[in-house]
Amino acid sequence: MTNNHRPIVITPGEPAGIGPDLTIMIAQKKQKWPIEIVICADPNLLINRAKQLNLPIQLHTYQNKKNNIKKNGELTILPINAPDTITPGKLNINNSKYVINTLTRACQGCLNGEFSALVTGPIHKATINESGISFIGHTEFLANYTQTKKVVMMFTDNQLRIALMTTHLPISKITQFITKESLSNTIIILAKNLKKYFNISTPKIIVSGLNPHAGENGYLGQEEKEIIIPTLNTLRNTGYDLTGPLPIDTIFIKKYLKHADAILVMYHDQGIPILKFKSFGKSTNITLGLPFIRTSVDHGTAIELAGTKYINTGSINMAIKLAIQMINKSHEKNFL
């Protein structure tokens, strides 16, 4: 691969958390990234955090179409200034708008062709909401900002892929969002992106039930009989390779996983705990269906570890590597 691709933009997320630390630490890599990395953040934040970590850092101001891959300890910075004091480990609601501003600028750059992909660091949703800004999560923000009707959240550790039918919802509201149309759209988006970015010609997707034991033929809920099974049958008739709905308590056994390119679960806590138990700190969150590539870390802000060096860069490294892989696959498709 050449380095002629447009840069990847990273938003470090919550400034009091470990996001800034991660960006500084990836700049110390001995192996250069094959694509330019641009950090959308407050320059003083990175300089001050680097001092606290006792790591070298040199910032180069971002200039569209004029960037070069940097040496160890150097970063390209797209400056967005935070309005208030940033102290590692101390949340400050006055900086919530800053977090939104970095995301907005990064999205703009992806939409207008400046950047090849967006990699996001961890955010603190409660702090943003406490500041008066309604914020459910990155996935919902990106869908809303890009006016994308349907996106799909998928986690992967390069061995297991778990996609979500719904994202950040209270349990009491989940059934409202499980409809034939929504389930069909989710599977179509998932299959399309597995083909586009992972070179899987006919994706094998295993779908979970919503209720215990996948509804037990209607005795433990009607969603499987009324929504999930009819939708899967309709899609099978158009060529999709689908298995399910299977009970969530057995869907992750080897018998099924060895035949699966992806597992689609009905809600967040049916699937994400499995992947985090298996590969926490070594997996990546992807938003499928956006008009650009977006990957993210698999962990939170770890406020208590900010500024300490005691953090694992495995997930941010994987998020960048996967973004590069997806860029390359997309690039290949464009020239087939």
Coordinates of C-alpha atoms in Angstrom, one line a residue:
M1 CA 0.0 0.0 0.0
T2 CA 1.2 3.5 -0.8
N3 CA 0.8 6.5 1.5
N4 CA -1.3 8.4 -1.1
H5 CA -4.5 7.9 0.8
R6 CA -6.1 10.9 2.5
P7 CA -5.3 11.1 6.2
I8 CA -7.2 9.4 9.1
V9 CA -8.6 11.8 11.7
I10 CA -8.7 10.9 15.4
T11 CA -10.9 12.5 18.0
P12 CA -9.4 11.7 21.5
G13 CA -12.8 12.1 23.2
E14 CA -13.2 13.1 26.9
P15 CA -10.2 15.4 27.6
A16 CA -9.9 14.3 31.3
G17 CA -9.8 10.7 30.3
I18 CA -7.2 8.5 28.6
G19 CA -8.0 9.5 25.0
P20 CA -5.3 12.2 24.9
D21 CA -2.8 9.7 26.5
L22 CA -3.6 7.2 23.8
T23 CA -2.9 9.7 20.9
I24 CA 0.4 10.6 22.5
M25 CA 1.4 7.0 23.0
I26 CA 0.6 6.0 19.4
A27 CA 2.9 8.8 18.3
Q28 CA 5.8 6.9 20.0
K29 CA 5.4 3.9 17.7
K30 CA 8.6 2.7 16.1
Q31 CA 6.7 1.4 13.1
K32 CA 5.3 4.4 11.1
W33 CA 1.7 4.4 10.2
P34 CA 1.3 4.0 6.4
I35 CA -1.4 6.7 6.3
E36 CA -1.1 10.2 7.8
I37 CA -2.8 10.5 11.3
V38 CA -4.4 13.8 12.2
I39 CA -5.5 14.5 15.8
C40 CA -8.5 16.8 16.2
A41 CA -7.9 18.2 19.6
D42 CA -6.6 21.1 21.8
P43 CA -2.9 21.4 21.2
N44 CA -2.2 22.6 24.8
L45 CA -4.0 19.5 26.1
L46 CA -1.7 17.2 24.2
I47 CA 1.4 19.2 25.2
N48 CA 0.5 19.2 28.9
R49 CA -0.5 15.5 28.9
A50 CA 2.8 14.6 27.2
K51 CA 4.7 16.4 29.9
Q52 CA 2.8 14.5 32.6
L53 CA 3.5 11.2 30.8
N54 CA 7.1 12.2 30.4
L55 CA 6.9 11.5 26.7
P56 CA 8.3 13.5 23.8
I57 CA 5.8 15.3 21.6
Q58 CA 6.1 17.7 18.7
L59 CA 2.9 19.0 17.0
H60 CA 2.6 20.0 13.4
T61 CA -0.4 22.1 12.5
Y62 CA -2.7 20.3 10.0
Q63 CA -2.6 21.7 6.4
N64 CA -5.0 20.0 4.0
K65 CA -3.1 18.1 1.3
K66 CA 0.3 19.2 2.6
N67 CA 0.9 16.6 5.4
N68 CA 3.7 14.1 5.6
I69 CA 4.0 11.0 7.8
K70 CA 5.8 12.1 11.0
K71 CA 8.7 10.7 12.9
N72 CA 8.4 9.1 16.4
G73 CA 7.0 11.6 18.9
E74 CA 5.5 13.8 16.3
L75 CA 1.8 14.4 15.6
T76 CA -0.3 16.4 13.1
I77 CA -2.8 18.5 15.0
L78 CA -6.1 19.9 13.8
P79 CA -6.6 22.5 16.5
I80 CA -9.9 22.8 18.4
N81 CA -9.5 24.8 21.6
A82 CA -11.2 23.7 24.9
P83 CA -12.9 26.5 26.7
D84 CA -11.9 25.5 30.3
T85 CA -9.2 23.9 32.4
I86 CA -8.5 20.3 31.7
T87 CA -7.2 18.2 34.6
P88 CA -6.5 14.5 34.1
G89 CA -9.0 12.5 36.0
K90 CA -11.3 15.4 36.7
L91 CA -14.5 15.7 34.6
N92 CA -15.5 19.2 33.7
I93 CA -18.9 19.8 32.1
N94 CA -17.7 23.1 30.7
N95 CA -15.6 21.1 28.2
S96 CA -18.5 19.1 26.8
K97 CA -19.0 21.4 23.9
Y98 CA -15.4 21.0 23.0
V99 CA -15.9 17.2 22.7
I100 CA -18.8 17.8 20.3
N101 CA -16.8 20.4 18.4
T102 CA -14.0 17.9 17.7
L103 CA -16.5 15.3 16.5
T104 CA -18.3 17.8 14.3
R105 CA -15.1 19.0 12.7
A106 CA -13.9 15.5 12.1
C107 CA -17.3 14.5 10.5
Q108 CA -17.1 17.5 8.2
G109 CA -13.6 16.5 7.1
C110 CA -14.8 12.9 6.3
L111 CA -17.8 14.1 4.4
N112 CA -16.0 16.7 2.4
G113 CA -13.2 14.3 1.4
E114 CA -10.3 15.6 3.6
F115 CA -10.1 12.4 5.5
S116 CA -10.3 8.7 4.6
A117 CA -11.7 7.6 8.0
L118 CA -12.6 8.6 11.5
V119 CA -11.2 6.9 14.6
T120 CA -12.8 7.9 17.9
G121 CA -11.5 7.8 21.4
P122 CA -13.7 7.2 24.5
I123 CA -16.2 9.8 25.6
H124 CA -18.1 10.3 28.9
K125 CA -21.8 10.4 27.9
A126 CA -23.0 11.4 31.4
T127 CA -20.8 14.5 31.5
I128 CA -22.0 15.7 28.1
N129 CA -25.6 15.2 29.1
E130 CA -25.1 16.9 32.4
S131 CA -23.9 20.0 30.5
G132 CA -27.3 20.2 28.8
I133 CA -26.3 18.6 25.5
S134 CA -28.4 15.6 24.6
F135 CA -26.0 12.8 23.7
I136 CA -26.7 9.0 23.5
G137 CA -23.4 7.9 22.0
H138 CA -21.0 8.2 19.1
T139 CA -23.1 5.9 16.9
E140 CA -26.3 7.9 17.3
F141 CA -24.4 11.2 16.9
L142 CA -22.7 10.2 13.7
A143 CA -26.0 8.8 12.2
N144 CA -27.8 12.0 13.1
Y145 CA -25.0 14.3 11.9
T146 CA -24.7 12.6 8.5
Q147 CA -28.5 12.1 8.2
T148 CA -28.1 8.4 7.9
K149 CA -31.4 6.7 8.5
K150 CA -29.9 3.3 9.7
V151 CA -26.5 2.4 11.0
V152 CA -25.2 -0.8 12.5
M153 CA -22.8 -1.1 15.4
M154 CA -20.4 -4.0 15.1
F155 CA -17.5 -5.1 17.4
T156 CA -14.7 -7.3 16.2
D157 CA -11.4 -8.8 17.5
N158 CA -10.5 -10.1 14.0
Q159 CA -11.9 -13.5 15.0
L160 CA -15.4 -12.8 16.1
R161 CA -17.8 -10.2 14.7
I162 CA -20.8 -9.2 16.8
A163 CA -23.3 -6.8 15.3
L164 CA -26.2 -5.1 17.2
M165 CA -29.8 -4.8 16.0
T166 CA -30.3 -1.9 18.4
T167 CA -27.7 0.2 20.1
H168 CA -27.9 2.4 23.3
L169 CA -31.5 1.9 24.4
P170 CA -33.2 1.2 27.8
I171 CA -34.3 -2.4 28.0
S172 CA -37.9 -1.2 28.3
K173 CA -37.7 0.4 24.8
I174 CA -35.9 -2.3 22.8
T175 CA -39.0 -4.0 21.4
Q176 CA -40.3 -0.8 19.9
F177 CA -37.2 -0.8 17.6
I178 CA -37.4 -4.4 16.5
T179 CA -39.5 -4.3 13.4
K180 CA -39.5 -6.3 10.2
E181 CA -38.2 -3.2 8.3
S182 CA -35.5 -2.4 10.8
L183 CA -34.3 -6.0 11.1
S184 CA -34.2 -6.3 7.3
N185 CA -32.3 -3.1 6.9
T186 CA -29.8 -4.1 9.6
I187 CA -29.0 -7.4 7.9
I188 CA -28.7 -5.8 4.5
I189 CA -26.3 -3.2 5.8
L190 CA -24.3 -5.8 7.7
A191 CA -24.0 -8.2 4.7
K192 CA -23.1 -5.3 2.3
N193 CA -20.3 -4.1 4.6
L194 CA -18.9 -7.6 5.2
K195 CA -18.6 -7.9 1.5
K196 CA -17.1 -4.5 1.0
Y197 CA -14.6 -4.3 3.8
F198 CA -13.9 -7.9 4.7
N199 CA -13.9 -9.7 1.3
I200 CA -16.6 -12.1 2.3
S201 CA -18.5 -12.8 -0.9
T202 CA -21.6 -14.5 0.7
P203 CA -21.6 -13.6 4.4
K204 CA -22.9 -16.2 6.8
I205 CA -24.9 -14.4 9.5
I206 CA -26.3 -16.0 12.6
V207 CA -29.1 -14.1 14.2
S208 CA -30.1 -14.4 17.9
G209 CA -33.6 -14.3 19.3
L210 CA -34.8 -11.6 21.6
N211 CA -36.4 -13.6 24.3
P212 CA -34.9 -16.5 26.4
H213 CA -34.7 -19.7 24.3
A214 CA -35.6 -17.6 21.3
G215 CA -39.2 -17.3 22.5
E216 CA -39.7 -21.0 23.0
N217 CA -42.2 -21.2 20.1
G218 CA -44.1 -18.2 21.4
Y219 CA -44.4 -19.3 25.1
L220 CA -41.7 -16.8 26.1
G221 CA -42.5 -14.0 23.7
Q222 CA -44.0 -13.4 20.3
E223 CA -41.2 -11.3 18.6
E224 CA -39.5 -14.4 17.1
K225 CA -42.7 -15.7 15.6
E226 CA -44.1 -12.4 14.5
I227 CA -41.0 -10.4 13.4
I228 CA -37.7 -12.2 13.4
I229 CA -38.5 -15.5 11.7
P230 CA -40.7 -14.0 8.9
T231 CA -38.0 -11.4 8.2
L232 CA -35.2 -14.0 8.0
N233 CA -37.3 -16.2 5.7
T234 CA -38.0 -13.3 3.3
L235 CA -34.3 -12.4 3.1
R236 CA -33.3 -16.1 2.7
N237 CA -35.5 -16.2 -0.4
T238 CA -33.5 -13.3 -1.9
G239 CA -30.1 -15.0 -1.4
Y240 CA -29.0 -14.1 2.1
D241 CA -27.2 -16.9 4.1
L242 CA -28.9 -16.6 7.5
T243 CA -29.2 -18.9 10.5
G244 CA -31.6 -18.4 13.4
P245 CA -33.1 -17.1 15.4
L246 CA -31.0 -19.0 17.9
P247 CA -31.1 -18.8 21.7
I248 CA -28.7 -16.2 23.0
D249 CA -27.4 -18.7 25.6
T250 CA -26.0 -21.1 23.0
I251 CA -25.4 -18.9 20.0
F252 CA -21.7 -18.4 21.0
I253 CA -20.7 -22.0 21.2
K254 CA -18.2 -23.4 18.7
K255 CA -20.8 -25.4 16.9
Y256 CA -22.2 -22.2 15.5
L257 CA -19.3 -19.8 15.6
K258 CA -17.2 -22.0 13.2
H259 CA -19.8 -21.4 10.5
A260 CA -20.4 -17.6 11.2
D261 CA -18.9 -14.6 9.5
A262 CA -20.9 -12.4 12.0
I263 CA -23.4 -12.8 14.9
L264 CA -26.3 -10.4 14.9
V265 CA -27.8 -9.9 18.4
M266 CA -31.0 -8.0 19.2
Y267 CA -29.6 -5.6 21.8
H268 CA -26.3 -4.3 23.4
D269 CA -25.9 -6.5 26.4
Q270 CA -26.7 -9.7 24.5
G271 CA -23.4 -9.5 22.7
I272 CA -20.9 -6.9 23.9
P273 CA -20.2 -8.6 27.2
I274 CA -19.1 -11.7 25.3
L275 CA -16.6 -9.9 23.2
K276 CA -15.3 -7.8 26.1
F277 CA -14.8 -11.0 28.2
K278 CA -12.9 -12.6 25.3
S279 CA -10.9 -9.7 24.0
F280 CA -11.2 -6.5 26.1
G281 CA -8.6 -4.0 25.0
K282 CA -8.0 -5.8 21.8
S283 CA -11.1 -5.3 19.8
T284 CA -12.7 -2.5 17.8
N285 CA -16.1 -0.9 17.4
I286 CA -17.2 -0.1 13.9
T287 CA -20.2 1.9 12.7
L288 CA -21.5 0.4 9.5
G289 CA -23.7 2.2 7.1
L290 CA -22.2 5.7 7.4
P291 CA -21.0 7.6 4.3
F292 CA -17.4 7.2 5.7
I293 CA -15.4 4.7 7.6
R294 CA -15.5 5.0 11.4
T295 CA -13.8 2.7 14.0
S296 CA -13.4 3.2 17.7
V297 CA -11.8 1.8 20.9
D298 CA -13.7 -0.9 22.8
H299 CA -13.3 0.8 26.2
G300 CA -14.3 3.8 28.2
T301 CA -12.6 6.9 29.4
A302 CA -10.7 5.2 32.4
I303 CA -10.7 8.6 34.2
E304 CA -8.6 7.2 37.0
L305 CA -5.8 6.2 34.7
A306 CA -5.4 9.5 32.8
G307 CA -1.9 10.8 33.0
T308 CA -0.5 7.7 34.6
K309 CA 1.0 5.7 31.6
Y310 CA -0.7 2.6 33.0
I311 CA -2.9 2.2 30.0
N312 CA -3.2 -0.3 27.1
T313 CA -2.9 1.0 23.6
G314 CA -4.1 -2.3 22.1
S315 CA -7.6 -1.2 21.1
I316 CA -6.6 2.2 19.6
N317 CA -3.9 0.5 17.6
M318 CA -6.4 -2.1 16.3
A319 CA -8.9 0.6 15.5
I320 CA -6.3 2.4 13.4
K321 CA -5.2 -0.8 11.7
L322 CA -8.7 -1.8 10.9
A323 CA -9.5 1.6 9.5
I324 CA -6.5 1.3 7.2
Q325 CA -7.6 -2.2 6.2
M326 CA -11.1 -0.9 5.4
I327 CA -9.7 2.0 3.5
N328 CA -7.6 -0.3 1.4
K329 CA -10.5 -2.7 0.7
S330 CA -12.7 0.3 -0.3
H331 CA -9.9 1.6 -2.5
E332 CA -9.5 -1.8 -4.2
K333 CA -13.2 -2.1 -4.9
N334 CA -13.2 1.3 -6.5
F335 CA -10.7 0.1 -9.1
L336 CA -12.1 -3.4 -9.8

